[in-house]
Amino acid sequence: MSGPLHRRIYADLERRILSGDWAPGQRIPFEHELTAAYGCSRMTVNKAISELAGRGLVTRRRRAGTFVAQPKAHAAVLAIPDLRAEVVERGQAYGYRLLERRERDAATEEESDLARDGRLLDLACLHSADGAPLALERRLIALSAAPEADRVDFGVTPPGSWLLDQAPWTEAENRIAAVEAESAEARLLGLKTGAACLRVERRTWRDGQGVTRVWQTFPGDRYDLIARFSSRGDRR
Amino acid sequence: MSGPLHRRIYADLERRILSGDWAPGQRIPFEHELTAAYGCSRMTVNKAISELAGRGLVTRRRRAGTFVAQPKAHAAVLAIPDLRAEVVERGQAYGYRLLERRERDAATEEESDLARDGRLLDLACLHSADGAPLALERRLIALSAAPEADRVDFGVTPPGSWLLDQAPWTEAENRIAAVEAESAEARLLGLKTGAACLRVERRTWRDGQGVTRVWQTFPGDRYDLIARFSSRGDRR
DNA sequence: CAGTGGTCTAGACCACTCA
DNA sequence: GAGTGGTCTAGACCACTGG
C-alpha cells in the first residue's frame, strides 16, 4: 500500500468496515486514538475520516464519536455487465476479438490515480453477438491490483469476464452517456459516423484501490441498459 | 452567507463557475492569491478547491494551476432523478413547461398493465436549466395509484417532483438507451435532427401496482448518468 | 461541563510540470 | 529551474452535545 498517508488510512479504515470487522453502529476509534496509532497529526486522520463520512460509510457525532453507518435500506443493483454471459444467456453466439494489448506506465494523473505503482495493462477489444458488433471496449487494468493479468491471454478470454472472477470489486462507478460514433469507432461497429451510441465508463475499486477502468461503446440501436431497484433492499 | 469559511469560499467559487463568470477552461486564481483575497490560510482555500475538484467543477494541474472544467450535468441512476432538485442543487435556474395534458383510457396492453382500472393521465413537458433545454419528458400516471393527480396543476408542478412526494415507489426499472433525436424532439431540445440523446425509460411500482411510466430524453452532450455502487449496498 | 468533532493557522517539504 | 498543487505538522479555539 502506497500513496498519501491520508489515503492509506482511508483504505485501512474502509477495509475494516467493508469486511465487517467493524460492524454497523459500532464506534470507531476517536481521532486522537488514530492519531496515535498512525503516528501522524490529527488533520491527516481527520481528512481520511471526512472522506469516509462523505461516502456515507460512517456518521460523525460531536461528543459521541464516529460510527460505522447502517447499510442503506435502498440497496440497488445495476449488474456489472459481463457481456459474454449476457450474450450467451440470450442464446446468441458470442464473438470476441482483441484489437490491442500494451503494458505501459500510467501517463496521466487520472491513470496514476488508478494504478498506484504506475503499471497498467491497456487493452482494446470488440465484442459481437451472432456476428454483429455489439460493443467496442477500451480497458485499463491496474497491475498492482491484478498482477496475474499480465500472464493471461486476453486474445481468448475477455478481460471483463476474467476480472469479474479474479478481482472482485467493492465499489464501482458507472458513467453513462450518449455519444455520436467517431469514424474509427463507427467502422469497427459497422455504423455510420455520427450514429448514436451508448457509452458506459466504469471504474471499480477494491478496498479503495483502483482495479480497472473501462469504456464500452454500444450501438444505440442494438443495446440498452436495464437497472432494477427496489426500496426493500432485495437484490432480485 | 454563513457557515464555515471553507464552505463560503466553496460557494463563492462555485457561483462564479456556474454563473459562467469564469468560463470553462479558464484558470481560476492560484491558491496563494485566494489566500490573500479571503485573508485565510492556504489549507482553508485548499479544502474549498479540493471540494470543487471532487465534484468535478474544476481540474487541477501542478505547476499550471486550477481550471474550470467543461460542464456536464449528471445524476445518480440510483436516486429516482428529480430533475428540478438536481438543477437547483447545481445552482442553476430551473425551468419547466407543460406541453400537453390529457386524461384518457389505456389503449394498449402495456398501458393496461400500468393502470388496472384503465384511467391514465398522459403528460408531456420540457425541463430546462438556465434556459437551455435539459430534458423532454413524456409521462403516464396511473390514476388508480395516484387519484389526486387529476386535481394537480402540472402546469406549475413538475409531475416527477409531485409523484416523488405523493406516491412513493417500492420498485423501479430504468431502461437506458442512446437514440438519435427525431425532428420534433430535436426542435424542442434545440438540437440537430439525429443528434445523440440519452433516453431513460422508467417504470415504478408500489407494492406490485403500477404507478407511473416515463420517458425522458436528454441531449447527449449536456447530460450523463452516474451510478455508484458498493458491494455493501449503495452509497450516496 | 468535559470531550468530541469542526474548523482554522502559519508554517514546511515534496513531486511534478511547465516555461 | 521555478512555481504550482499535494501533503503534512503541531498546535489552537470553538460549537455542540451526551453524560
XYZ file of C-alpha atoms (C1' of nucleotides) in Angstrom:
510
model
C 0.000 0.000 0.000
C 1.452 3.322 -1.031
C 0.336 6.850 -1.753
C -0.527 9.686 0.589
C -0.865 8.815 4.223
C -4.477 10.015 4.478
C -5.297 7.720 1.555
C -3.703 4.729 3.255
C -5.564 5.472 6.452
C -8.780 5.802 4.468
C -8.214 2.454 2.751
C -7.324 0.829 6.037
C -10.473 2.006 7.794
C -12.637 1.257 4.774
C -11.347 -2.300 4.654
C -12.265 -2.921 8.272
C -15.755 -1.579 7.649
C -16.420 -3.376 4.379
C -15.051 -6.629 5.730
C -17.477 -6.407 8.628
C -14.584 -6.324 11.055
C -16.230 -3.181 12.371
C -19.976 -3.742 12.434
C -22.631 -1.155 11.579
C -23.411 1.058 14.562
C -20.073 0.360 16.158
C -17.961 3.308 17.226
C -14.608 3.515 15.547
C -11.548 4.834 17.420
C -11.507 8.536 18.253
C -9.430 10.803 16.099
C -6.846 11.248 18.815
C -6.512 7.482 19.113
C -5.995 7.087 15.385
C -3.513 9.942 15.526
C -1.509 7.890 17.985
C -1.996 4.647 16.072
C -0.765 6.024 12.763
C 1.744 8.410 14.248
C 0.500 11.423 12.372
C -1.289 14.681 13.035
C -4.971 14.995 13.656
C -5.555 16.831 10.370
C -4.397 13.810 8.430
C -6.645 11.403 10.307
C -9.487 13.913 10.000
C -9.096 14.061 6.235
C -9.350 10.294 5.940
C -12.444 10.109 8.150
C -14.074 13.043 6.399
C -13.700 11.127 3.154
C -15.374 8.099 4.745
C -18.180 10.328 6.013
C -18.586 11.911 2.590
C -19.055 8.487 1.057
C -21.558 7.586 3.725
C -19.584 4.786 5.332
C -19.537 6.474 8.716
C -21.522 9.100 10.550
C -19.947 11.548 12.954
C -21.425 12.920 16.134
C -19.794 15.519 18.312
C -19.003 14.463 21.793
C -20.023 10.900 20.937
C -17.585 9.858 18.247
C -17.616 8.365 14.768
C -19.765 5.346 13.986
C -19.990 2.816 11.176
C -23.102 3.704 9.194
C -26.015 1.346 8.794
C -26.024 -0.140 5.288
C -28.646 1.673 3.310
C -32.028 0.013 3.014
C -32.389 1.147 -0.567
C -29.989 -1.384 -1.979
C -29.747 -1.096 -5.692
C -28.122 -3.264 -8.233
C -27.091 -2.480 -11.708
C -25.403 -5.652 -12.723
C -21.840 -5.134 -13.779
C -22.386 -6.363 -17.296
C -20.480 -9.420 -18.274
C -21.083 -9.175 -21.982
C -20.186 -12.766 -22.744
C -22.594 -14.106 -20.157
C -25.353 -11.818 -21.371
C -24.989 -12.772 -24.988
C -24.860 -16.469 -24.192
C -27.905 -16.148 -21.977
C -29.844 -14.674 -24.857
C -28.953 -17.741 -26.888
C -26.718 -15.870 -29.290
C -23.254 -16.752 -30.443
C -20.688 -14.682 -28.586
C -17.742 -13.387 -30.541
C -14.645 -11.663 -29.261
C -11.578 -10.114 -30.798
C -8.586 -8.489 -29.136
C -7.566 -5.390 -31.052
C -4.646 -4.158 -28.994
C -2.643 -5.045 -25.935
C 0.032 -2.937 -24.311
C 1.704 -2.930 -20.962
C 2.830 0.559 -20.004
C 3.252 3.143 -17.300
C 0.478 5.453 -16.194
C 0.828 8.608 -18.259
C -1.725 10.979 -16.791
C -2.754 11.922 -13.314
C -6.038 10.094 -13.707
C -4.199 6.944 -14.694
C -1.876 7.257 -11.736
C -4.944 7.530 -9.591
C -5.984 4.133 -10.889
C -2.644 2.401 -10.527
C -0.532 3.493 -7.600
C 2.628 1.772 -8.766
C 2.052 3.060 -12.260
C 1.951 -0.185 -14.261
C -1.066 -0.585 -16.485
C -2.395 -3.070 -18.954
C -4.041 -1.197 -21.794
C -6.440 -3.258 -23.902
C -8.837 -2.681 -26.748
C -11.296 -5.299 -27.917
C -14.512 -5.885 -29.776
C -17.488 -7.961 -28.626
C -20.083 -9.321 -31.025
C -23.344 -11.259 -30.892
C -24.286 -13.578 -33.753
C -21.617 -11.937 -35.835
C -22.857 -8.378 -35.357
C -20.571 -5.991 -33.441
C -22.060 -5.308 -30.019
C -19.504 -3.261 -28.148
C -16.130 -1.659 -28.553
C -14.153 -1.803 -25.343
C -11.133 0.054 -24.136
C -9.833 -1.088 -20.789
C -7.107 -0.212 -18.336
C -6.149 -2.713 -15.672
C -4.042 -1.752 -12.670
C -1.396 -4.455 -12.481
C -0.835 -3.705 -8.818
C -4.406 -4.802 -8.144
C -4.415 -7.762 -10.545
C -0.803 -8.832 -11.095
C -1.826 -12.138 -12.672
C -3.342 -10.210 -15.559
C -0.080 -9.965 -17.435
C 0.062 -13.732 -17.826
C -3.491 -14.056 -19.135
C -4.106 -14.478 -22.840
C -6.709 -11.815 -23.465
C -6.792 -12.887 -27.077
C -9.021 -15.697 -25.838
C -10.535 -14.531 -22.552
C -12.478 -11.257 -22.492
C -10.930 -9.112 -19.770
C -14.280 -8.275 -18.209
C -15.152 -11.904 -17.624
C -11.716 -12.655 -16.270
C -11.685 -9.702 -13.891
C -15.124 -10.498 -12.577
C -13.765 -13.848 -11.406
C -10.304 -12.790 -10.335
C -10.630 -9.318 -8.914
C -13.866 -8.760 -7.034
C -14.788 -5.128 -6.566
C -16.136 -3.400 -3.527
C -17.017 -0.118 -5.196
C -17.928 0.845 -8.716
C -18.898 3.988 -10.505
C -20.705 3.958 -13.805
C -20.940 6.967 -16.037
C -23.447 6.622 -18.823
C -23.679 8.977 -21.746
C -24.960 9.184 -25.294
C -22.293 9.996 -27.857
C -22.021 10.149 -31.603
C -19.759 7.485 -33.084
C -16.396 8.720 -34.308
C -15.269 7.425 -37.664
C -12.928 4.729 -36.341
C -15.492 3.507 -33.838
C -18.221 3.569 -36.451
C -16.153 1.453 -38.822
C -15.457 -1.209 -36.192
C -19.072 -1.288 -35.064
C -20.499 -1.277 -38.587
C -22.257 2.064 -38.132
C -22.365 5.368 -39.897
C -20.190 8.094 -38.443
C -22.274 10.134 -36.026
C -24.674 7.313 -35.155
C -25.978 7.473 -31.593
C -24.074 5.193 -29.224
C -24.312 4.427 -25.568
C -21.036 4.900 -23.736
C -20.547 3.314 -20.368
C -17.486 4.306 -18.422
C -16.938 2.182 -15.382
C -14.321 2.411 -12.663
C -14.077 -0.200 -9.975
C -12.175 -0.290 -6.731
C -11.371 -2.963 -4.218
C -10.880 -1.609 -0.723
C -10.182 1.871 -2.011
C -7.597 0.647 -4.508
C -8.299 1.134 -8.205
C -8.731 -2.106 -10.140
C -9.894 -1.280 -13.628
C -11.373 1.425 -15.752
C -13.268 0.648 -18.900
C -15.057 2.472 -21.677
C -17.610 0.458 -23.604
C -19.342 1.872 -26.646
C -22.557 0.213 -27.792
C -24.544 0.884 -30.948
C -27.616 2.750 -29.723
C -29.962 0.624 -31.778
C -28.587 -2.690 -30.560
C -28.167 -2.294 -26.846
C -29.760 -0.750 -23.813
C -29.111 -0.951 -20.129
C -31.620 -2.048 -17.600
C -31.356 -1.213 -13.938
C -33.812 -2.528 -11.420
C -34.207 -1.116 -7.969
C -36.268 -1.958 -5.012
C -36.674 0.095 -1.909
C -36.956 -3.112 0.056
C -33.345 -3.955 -0.415
C -33.786 -7.213 -2.267
C -31.240 -7.949 -4.903
C -33.692 -9.548 -7.329
C -23.828 33.763 3.772
C -22.795 31.904 6.885
C -21.141 28.688 7.924
C -17.504 27.614 7.861
C -15.125 29.760 5.896
C -14.091 26.947 3.542
C -17.771 26.433 2.768
C -18.296 30.098 1.983
C -15.247 30.083 -0.254
C -16.544 26.976 -1.965
C -19.958 28.549 -2.544
C -18.355 31.724 -3.789
C -16.159 29.970 -6.327
C -18.959 27.629 -7.354
C -21.238 30.560 -8.043
C -18.693 32.209 -10.308
C -18.269 28.981 -12.220
C -21.929 28.063 -12.532
C -22.893 31.600 -13.459
C -20.400 31.495 -16.298
C -18.472 34.358 -14.753
C -15.493 32.049 -15.004
C -15.755 30.202 -18.300
C -14.872 26.540 -18.846
C -11.176 26.109 -19.490
C -10.334 29.355 -17.720
C -7.749 29.288 -14.978
C -9.024 30.356 -11.596
C -6.796 32.307 -9.184
C -3.891 30.421 -7.624
C -4.265 29.186 -4.109
C -1.912 31.798 -2.755
C -3.956 34.518 -4.448
C -7.179 33.243 -2.919
C -5.401 33.006 0.408
C -4.736 36.730 0.155
C -8.200 37.530 -1.179
C -10.015 35.774 1.632
C -7.458 36.537 4.270
C -7.086 32.951 5.410
C -4.545 30.158 5.368
C -3.793 28.029 2.355
C -5.271 24.897 3.959
C -8.670 26.538 4.054
C -8.559 27.609 0.429
C -7.219 24.191 -0.490
C -10.119 22.467 1.200
C -12.632 24.533 -0.753
C -10.926 23.881 -4.074
C -10.499 20.173 -3.316
C -14.238 20.008 -2.805
C -14.788 21.672 -6.173
C -12.381 19.212 -7.780
C -14.123 16.291 -6.100
C -17.404 17.382 -7.589
C -15.824 17.766 -10.982
C -16.259 21.526 -11.328
C -12.558 22.157 -11.696
C -9.470 20.211 -12.666
C -6.125 20.843 -11.065
C -2.719 20.666 -12.681
C 0.533 21.081 -10.864
C 2.646 23.966 -11.941
C -0.173 25.141 -14.242
C -3.000 25.906 -11.853
C -6.657 25.097 -11.383
C -9.060 25.311 -14.296
C -12.820 25.403 -14.696
C -13.916 22.014 -16.025
C -16.095 21.575 -19.073
C -19.618 21.438 -17.634
C -21.708 18.349 -17.869
C -24.872 17.653 -15.985
C -25.000 14.343 -14.243
C -27.182 12.384 -11.910
C -27.030 9.193 -9.999
C -29.100 6.445 -11.509
C -29.624 5.155 -8.033
C -31.695 8.073 -6.954
C -35.009 8.354 -8.714
C -33.997 11.503 -10.504
C -35.930 14.592 -9.563
C -34.769 16.948 -12.254
C -35.912 20.085 -10.508
C -33.998 19.239 -7.344
C -30.916 18.341 -9.338
C -30.884 21.535 -11.311
C -31.473 23.656 -8.249
C -28.723 21.865 -6.376
C -26.297 22.765 -9.122
C -27.235 26.385 -8.597
C -28.887 26.704 -11.978
C -32.257 28.227 -12.735
C -34.810 25.501 -13.225
C -37.365 25.985 -15.964
C -40.418 23.903 -16.702
C -43.133 23.948 -19.313
C -46.133 21.673 -19.702
C -46.634 20.808 -23.343
C -49.644 18.545 -23.189
C -52.086 17.084 -20.711
C -54.754 14.505 -21.410
C -56.795 12.154 -19.302
C -57.717 9.025 -21.179
C -58.241 5.271 -21.099
C -55.435 2.800 -21.516
C -55.219 1.978 -25.195
C -52.659 -0.793 -25.420
C -51.941 -3.921 -23.454
C -48.867 -2.345 -21.941
C -50.849 0.629 -20.754
C -53.478 -1.610 -19.203
C -50.658 -3.320 -17.408
C -49.759 0.003 -15.839
C -53.272 1.120 -14.867
C -55.509 -1.556 -13.539
C -58.760 0.393 -13.888
C -57.667 1.793 -17.206
C -57.619 5.534 -16.455
C -54.420 7.334 -17.327
C -53.032 10.818 -17.160
C -50.868 11.438 -20.222
C -48.420 14.332 -19.937
C -45.649 15.869 -21.979
C -43.315 18.525 -20.630
C -39.943 20.148 -21.051
C -37.330 20.775 -18.371
C -34.608 23.351 -18.720
C -31.584 24.560 -16.782
C -30.501 28.183 -17.071
C -32.748 28.493 -20.089
C -31.202 25.602 -22.012
C -33.478 22.610 -22.650
C -32.357 19.715 -20.461
C -34.950 17.019 -20.943
C -38.082 16.252 -22.840
C -40.460 14.166 -20.783
C -43.460 12.072 -21.662
C -45.238 10.564 -18.692
C -48.141 8.280 -17.964
C -49.643 8.247 -14.491
C -51.989 5.509 -13.332
C -54.902 7.348 -11.727
C -55.794 4.283 -9.720
C -52.455 4.547 -7.949
C -52.450 8.338 -7.606
C -56.063 9.549 -7.801
C -55.165 13.010 -6.507
C -53.156 13.595 -9.662
C -56.136 14.781 -11.672
C -56.568 17.771 -9.386
C -52.929 18.843 -9.567
C -51.909 21.716 -11.811
C -48.995 20.172 -13.684
C -48.583 23.452 -15.492
C -46.782 24.581 -12.357
C -45.580 21.461 -10.579
C -43.368 19.027 -12.496
C -45.024 15.616 -12.271
C -41.820 13.876 -11.216
C -41.388 16.094 -8.163
C -45.031 15.729 -7.220
C -45.043 11.965 -7.545
C -41.892 11.606 -5.514
C -43.718 13.227 -2.607
C -47.141 11.746 -3.120
C -46.648 8.262 -4.441
C -43.604 6.537 -3.008
C -42.340 3.655 -5.057
C -41.188 0.285 -3.887
C -39.801 -0.964 -7.170
C -38.429 0.738 -10.223
C -36.961 -0.253 -13.525
C -34.799 2.001 -15.604
C -34.075 1.345 -19.225
C -31.318 3.451 -20.658
C -30.602 3.800 -24.340
C -28.917 6.069 -26.850
C -31.205 7.348 -29.594
C -30.989 9.839 -32.410
C -33.246 12.844 -31.908
C -36.310 12.880 -34.109
C -37.142 16.179 -35.739
C -39.839 17.230 -33.253
C -37.671 16.270 -30.278
C -34.665 17.976 -31.771
C -36.598 21.185 -32.269
C -37.818 21.257 -28.670
C -34.376 20.426 -27.295
C -32.543 22.830 -29.555
C -30.579 20.096 -31.315
C -29.987 18.982 -34.854
C -32.131 16.099 -36.046
C -30.189 12.892 -35.460
C -28.113 14.224 -32.553
C -27.249 11.591 -29.958
C -29.577 11.652 -26.959
C -29.816 9.643 -23.800
C -33.245 8.164 -23.289
C -34.243 6.939 -19.871
C -37.430 4.982 -19.584
C -38.529 4.370 -16.047
C -41.405 2.408 -14.649
C -42.197 2.426 -10.967
C -44.460 0.265 -8.875
C -45.793 0.424 -5.372
C -46.481 -2.980 -3.921
C -46.749 -4.547 -7.334
C -49.166 -1.925 -8.620
C -48.016 0.287 -11.492
C -47.676 3.948 -10.579
C -46.038 5.751 -13.460
C -44.081 5.265 -16.605
C -41.889 7.963 -18.016
C -39.630 8.557 -20.978
C -37.034 11.276 -20.586
C -34.823 12.348 -23.472
C -31.633 14.241 -22.667
C -29.218 15.897 -25.083
C -26.159 13.627 -25.108
C -23.746 16.499 -24.785
C -25.484 18.060 -21.797
C -26.296 15.170 -19.529
C -24.914 11.920 -18.297
C -25.870 9.473 -15.627
C -23.668 8.412 -12.787
C -24.228 5.414 -10.617
C -22.090 4.468 -7.676
C -22.166 1.102 -6.059
C -20.550 -0.652 -3.246
C -20.818 -4.366 -2.705
C -22.105 -3.499 0.708
C -25.093 -1.596 -0.594
C -25.452 1.641 -2.432
C -23.755 4.747 -1.217
C -24.672 8.366 -1.764
C -19.293 20.613 31.610
C -15.943 17.790 29.620
C -14.621 15.800 25.457
C -15.835 15.172 20.852
C -15.571 16.599 16.074
C -15.258 21.130 13.123
C -12.503 24.388 11.788
C -8.504 27.108 11.176
C -3.469 28.771 11.254
C 1.251 29.540 9.731
C 4.323 27.416 8.629
C 7.011 23.230 5.953
C 8.824 19.901 2.380
C 7.971 17.466 -1.753
C 6.740 15.943 -6.580
C 5.670 17.292 -10.528
C 5.482 20.006 -14.634
C 5.533 23.690 -17.480
C 8.164 27.529 -19.287
C 14.674 25.909 -12.670
C 10.760 27.978 -10.530
C 6.245 27.821 -9.051
C 2.305 25.063 -8.754
C -0.677 21.899 -6.143
C -0.257 17.731 -2.661
C 0.563 16.735 1.630
C 1.596 17.127 6.392
C 2.512 19.191 11.158
C 1.673 20.823 15.834
C -0.581 23.469 17.597
C -5.287 26.389 18.616
C -10.178 27.823 19.629
C -14.963 26.819 19.085
C -19.687 24.626 18.898
C -22.113 21.210 20.095
C -23.864 17.512 22.829
C -24.037 13.487 25.544
C -23.197 12.083 30.340
